[in-house]
XYZ file of C-alpha atoms in Angstrom:
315
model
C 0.000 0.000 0.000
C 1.559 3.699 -1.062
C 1.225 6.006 1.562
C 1.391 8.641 -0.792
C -1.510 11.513 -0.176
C -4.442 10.854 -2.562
C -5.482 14.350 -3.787
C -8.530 15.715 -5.836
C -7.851 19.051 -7.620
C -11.305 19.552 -9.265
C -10.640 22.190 -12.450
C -7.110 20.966 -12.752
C -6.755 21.828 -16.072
C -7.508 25.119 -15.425
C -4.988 28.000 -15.010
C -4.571 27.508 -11.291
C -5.630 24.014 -11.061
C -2.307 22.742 -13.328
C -0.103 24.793 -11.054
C -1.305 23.652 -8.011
C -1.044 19.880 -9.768
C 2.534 20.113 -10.287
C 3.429 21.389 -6.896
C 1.533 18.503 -5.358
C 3.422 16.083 -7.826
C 6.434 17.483 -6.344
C 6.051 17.222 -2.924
C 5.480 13.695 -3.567
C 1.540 13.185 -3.783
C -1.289 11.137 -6.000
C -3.215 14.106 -7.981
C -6.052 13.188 -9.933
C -7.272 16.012 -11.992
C -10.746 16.653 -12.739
C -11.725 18.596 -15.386
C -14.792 18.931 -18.302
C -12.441 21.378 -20.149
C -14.793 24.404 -20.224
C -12.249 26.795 -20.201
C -9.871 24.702 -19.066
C -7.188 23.295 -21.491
C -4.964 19.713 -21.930
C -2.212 21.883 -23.028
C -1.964 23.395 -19.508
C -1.153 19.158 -17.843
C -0.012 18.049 -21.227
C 3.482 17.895 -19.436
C 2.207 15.577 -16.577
C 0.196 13.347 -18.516
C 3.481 10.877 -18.676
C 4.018 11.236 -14.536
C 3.469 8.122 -12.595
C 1.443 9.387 -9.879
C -0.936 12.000 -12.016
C -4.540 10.622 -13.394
C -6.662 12.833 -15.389
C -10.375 12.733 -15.276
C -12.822 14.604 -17.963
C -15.555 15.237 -15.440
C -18.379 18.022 -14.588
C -18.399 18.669 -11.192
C -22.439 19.230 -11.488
C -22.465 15.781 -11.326
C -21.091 13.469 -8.323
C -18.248 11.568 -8.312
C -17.106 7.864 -6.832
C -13.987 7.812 -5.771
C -11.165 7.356 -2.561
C -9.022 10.365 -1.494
C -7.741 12.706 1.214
C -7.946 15.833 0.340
C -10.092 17.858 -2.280
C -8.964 21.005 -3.557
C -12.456 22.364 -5.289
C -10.891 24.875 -7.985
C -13.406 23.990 -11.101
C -15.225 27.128 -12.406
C -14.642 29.545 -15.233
C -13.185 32.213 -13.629
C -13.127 35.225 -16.032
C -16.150 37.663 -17.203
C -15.787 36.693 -20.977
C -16.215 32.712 -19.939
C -18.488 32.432 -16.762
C -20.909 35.097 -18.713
C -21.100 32.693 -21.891
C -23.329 30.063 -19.662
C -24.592 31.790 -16.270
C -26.603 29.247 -15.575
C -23.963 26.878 -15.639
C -21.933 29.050 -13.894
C -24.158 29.102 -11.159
C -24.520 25.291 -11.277
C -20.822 24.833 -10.790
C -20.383 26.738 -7.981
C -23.354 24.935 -5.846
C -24.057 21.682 -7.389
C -20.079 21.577 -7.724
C -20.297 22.829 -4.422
C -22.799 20.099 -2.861
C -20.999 17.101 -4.519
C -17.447 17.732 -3.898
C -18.619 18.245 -0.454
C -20.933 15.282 -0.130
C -17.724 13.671 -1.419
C -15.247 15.422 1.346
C -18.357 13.564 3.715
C -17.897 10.255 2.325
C -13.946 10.025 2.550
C -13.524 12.090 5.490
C -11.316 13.831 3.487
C -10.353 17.636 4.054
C -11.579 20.145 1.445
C -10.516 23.005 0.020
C -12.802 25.636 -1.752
C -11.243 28.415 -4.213
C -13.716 30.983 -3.700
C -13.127 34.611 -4.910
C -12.758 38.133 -3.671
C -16.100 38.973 -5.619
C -17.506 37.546 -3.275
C -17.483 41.548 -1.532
C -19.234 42.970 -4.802
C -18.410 46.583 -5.069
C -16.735 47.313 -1.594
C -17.424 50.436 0.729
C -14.604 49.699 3.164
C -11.036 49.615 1.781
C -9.269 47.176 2.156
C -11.317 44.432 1.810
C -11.062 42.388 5.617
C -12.925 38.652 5.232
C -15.439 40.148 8.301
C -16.614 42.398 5.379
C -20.014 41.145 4.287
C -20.322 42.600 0.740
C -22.234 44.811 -1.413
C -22.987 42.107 -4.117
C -25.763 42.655 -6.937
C -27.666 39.371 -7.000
C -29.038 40.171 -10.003
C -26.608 41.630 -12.659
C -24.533 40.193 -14.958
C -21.516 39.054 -13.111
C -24.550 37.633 -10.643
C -23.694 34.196 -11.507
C -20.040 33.940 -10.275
C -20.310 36.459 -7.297
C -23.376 35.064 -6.202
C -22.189 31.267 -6.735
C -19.245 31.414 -5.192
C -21.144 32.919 -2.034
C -23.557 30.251 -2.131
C -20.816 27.868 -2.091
C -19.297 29.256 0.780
C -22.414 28.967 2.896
C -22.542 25.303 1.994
C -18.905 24.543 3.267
C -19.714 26.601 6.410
C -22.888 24.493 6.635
C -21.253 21.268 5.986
C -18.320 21.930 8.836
C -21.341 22.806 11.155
C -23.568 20.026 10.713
C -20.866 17.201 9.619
C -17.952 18.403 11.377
C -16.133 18.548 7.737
C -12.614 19.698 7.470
C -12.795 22.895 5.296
C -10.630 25.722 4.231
C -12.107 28.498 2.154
C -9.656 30.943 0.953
C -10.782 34.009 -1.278
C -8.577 34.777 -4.139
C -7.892 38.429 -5.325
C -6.289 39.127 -8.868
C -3.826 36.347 -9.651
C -2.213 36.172 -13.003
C 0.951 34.345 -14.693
C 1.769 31.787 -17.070
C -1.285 29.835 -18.269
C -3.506 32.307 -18.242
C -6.170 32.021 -21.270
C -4.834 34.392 -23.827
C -8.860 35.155 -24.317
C -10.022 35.148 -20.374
C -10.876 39.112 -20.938
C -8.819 39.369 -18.082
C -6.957 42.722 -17.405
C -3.234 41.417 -17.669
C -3.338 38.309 -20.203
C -5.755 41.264 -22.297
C -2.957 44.007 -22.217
C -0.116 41.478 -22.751
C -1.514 39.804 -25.716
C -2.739 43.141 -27.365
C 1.028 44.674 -26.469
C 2.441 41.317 -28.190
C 0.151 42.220 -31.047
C 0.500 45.705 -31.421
C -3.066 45.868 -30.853
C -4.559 49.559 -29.069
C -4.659 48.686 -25.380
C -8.532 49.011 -24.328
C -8.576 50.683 -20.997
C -12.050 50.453 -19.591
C -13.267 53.581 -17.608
C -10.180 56.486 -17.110
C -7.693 53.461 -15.986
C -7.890 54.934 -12.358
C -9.720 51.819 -10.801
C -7.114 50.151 -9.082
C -6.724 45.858 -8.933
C -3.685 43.843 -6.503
C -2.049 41.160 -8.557
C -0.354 38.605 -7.372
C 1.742 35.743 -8.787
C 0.615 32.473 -9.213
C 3.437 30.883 -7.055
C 2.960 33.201 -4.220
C -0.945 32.116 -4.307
C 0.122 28.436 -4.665
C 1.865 28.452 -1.830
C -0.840 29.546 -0.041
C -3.068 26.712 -1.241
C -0.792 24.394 0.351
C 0.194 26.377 3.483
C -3.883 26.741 4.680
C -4.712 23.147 3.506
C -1.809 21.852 5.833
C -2.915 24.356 8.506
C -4.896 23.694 12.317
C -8.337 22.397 11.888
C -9.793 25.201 13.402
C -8.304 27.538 10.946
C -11.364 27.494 8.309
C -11.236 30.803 6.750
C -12.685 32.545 4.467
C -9.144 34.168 4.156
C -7.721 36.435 1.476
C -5.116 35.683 -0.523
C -3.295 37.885 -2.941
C -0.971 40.459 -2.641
C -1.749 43.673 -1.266
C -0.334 46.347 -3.407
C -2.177 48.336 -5.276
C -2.042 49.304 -9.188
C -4.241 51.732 -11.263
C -5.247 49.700 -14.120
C -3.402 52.323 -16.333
C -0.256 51.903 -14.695
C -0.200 48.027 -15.164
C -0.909 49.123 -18.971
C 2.336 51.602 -18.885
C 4.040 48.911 -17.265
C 3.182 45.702 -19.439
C 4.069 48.516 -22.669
C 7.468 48.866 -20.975
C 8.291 45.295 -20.577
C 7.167 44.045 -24.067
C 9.086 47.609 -25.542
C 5.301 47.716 -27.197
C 4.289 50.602 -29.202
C 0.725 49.969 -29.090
C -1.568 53.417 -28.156
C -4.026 53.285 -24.810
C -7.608 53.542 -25.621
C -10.186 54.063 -23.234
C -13.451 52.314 -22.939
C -17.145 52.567 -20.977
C -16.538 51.218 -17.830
C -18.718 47.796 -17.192
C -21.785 47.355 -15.161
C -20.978 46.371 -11.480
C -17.007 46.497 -12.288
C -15.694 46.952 -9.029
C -13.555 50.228 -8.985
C -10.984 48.995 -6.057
C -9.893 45.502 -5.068
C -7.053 45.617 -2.400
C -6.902 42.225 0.034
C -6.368 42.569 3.847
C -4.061 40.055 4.515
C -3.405 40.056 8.110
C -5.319 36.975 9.025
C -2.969 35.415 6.445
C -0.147 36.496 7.602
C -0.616 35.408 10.985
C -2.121 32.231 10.420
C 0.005 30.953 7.713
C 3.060 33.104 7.590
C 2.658 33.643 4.450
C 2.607 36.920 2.397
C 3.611 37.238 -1.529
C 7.044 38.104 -2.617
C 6.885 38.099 -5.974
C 7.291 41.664 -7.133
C 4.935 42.944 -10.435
C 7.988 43.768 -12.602
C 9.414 40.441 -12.577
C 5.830 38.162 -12.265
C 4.776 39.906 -15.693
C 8.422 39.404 -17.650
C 7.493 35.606 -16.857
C 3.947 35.748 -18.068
C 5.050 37.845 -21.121
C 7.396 35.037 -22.105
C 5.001 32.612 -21.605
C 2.322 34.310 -23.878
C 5.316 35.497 -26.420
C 6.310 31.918 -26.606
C 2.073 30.418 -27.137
C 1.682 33.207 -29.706
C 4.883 32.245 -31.723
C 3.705 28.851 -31.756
């Protein structure tokens, strides 16, 4: 019998999901991947496929799944505007029927679970920065309804779950992560200016560029993944994660134009119903519960995701 850690990364083909795959791989666990490739991709795991101790599934979390392991990392839903818009009521069905089975799953195995849920979940935010005792100012029913309003959903099912089942959860909400393996067409704000830099495409600002976003690596946010699963039982979140400096969206165009020595021209936009004009994480509680804060500076986290994208558009 292996001892080896039998681990669930639901979404795994998914930006985030084949990061956190490989870093389980190394530190010497099973990862099966689950994924129904809805805006996930094979190219992201193409490079495990051939490992001994990775198994990928094509699977929709909506429905439930049969199988042994120890921990679940519940990562599987499109995560950008342009791809969780497409089918909102999918969307919606991924976070809580997702939700629902990967818990009733976590029940079954006694196995500890992990939910990726999202700093959306605080809408438009009147306090600055956002702390995880913030409740939210969320539009149930706008456009981005779907995502902000399934990932809270989901969140009240773990909470409910580790109340009435005594399950093992960690909820951790994830602010503005980017880096290689982003999808070049997510709509999202640094894979967007990158690829139209690479392109020599106008840059499309949307409002005056002055809303500000916190990016953060995706190794810094990895590590986090793995720090709060391995954490106290009693540590349950919901806890931010991402990195708490602050850009104006125009500055992170200035600097991405910089980097690629682009000549493209900055072209401003309407802004977007219910875009949220700040996102800045409080990170204390992560900080003191994990020890864990993200060190990747902006500079040198986009040169690595503009070689990445320089090298997928060459090819």
């Amino acid at each position: 019998m292996s001892n080896r850690k039998r681990v669930l990364v639901t979404g795994g083909a998914g930006f985030l999901g084949s990061h956190l795959c490989e870093r389980l791989l190394n530190e010497g666990c099973d990862v099966l991947c689950a994924d129904n490739f809805y805006s996930g991709t094979k190219d992201n795991i193409v490079h495990l496929l051939d490992h001994p101790h990775f198994e990928l599934l094509r699977h929709d979390v909506t429905f439930p799944l049969y199988i042994e392991v120890d921990e679940i990392y519940n990562l599987a839903c499109p995560a950008s505007p342009v791809h969780y818009q497409r089918d909102p009521v999918q969307t919606t069905k991924t976070n809580v029927h997702g939700a629902i089975n990967m818990l009733g799953l976590a029940k079954r195995t006694k196995a500890r679970i992990f939910q990726a849920s999202t700093s959306e979940v605080y809408g438009d935010p009147e306090i600055h920065p956002q702390q995880e005792s913030y409740w939210g100012r969320v539009n149930p029913i706008g456009m981005r309804s779907c995502y902000d309003e399934g990932k809270r959903c989901a969140e009240t099912l773990f909470f409910d779950y580790h109340r009435q089942h005594r399950l093992e959860i960690k909820v951790a909400r994830i602010f503005n992560t980017y880096g290689p393996r982003m999808h070049p067409s997510d709509g999202r704000v640094v894979s967007n200016f990158i690829v139209q830099a690479l392109q020599g495409k106008d840059i499309t600002l949307y409002g005056d560029g002055s809303q500000t976003r916190s990016f953060c690596y995706v190794d810094d946010l990895i590590e986090a993944f793995v720090r709060l699963m391995a954490s106290p039982q009693e540590v349950t979140g919901p806890i931010n994660l991402g990195n708490p400096e602050e850009f104006t969206i125009l500055e992170l165009a200035e600097t991405v134009l910089r980097l690629t020595d682009g000549k493209s021209t900055l072209v401003m936009q309407p802004l977007p119903q219910d875009d949220p004009r700040q996102r800045q994480p409080d990170i204390a509680l992560a900080r003191q519960t994990l020890d864990w804060q993200p060190k990747i500076r902006l500079e040198d986290g986009l040169s690595k995701t503009i070689d990445y994208f320089r090298r997928l558009l060459a090819s």
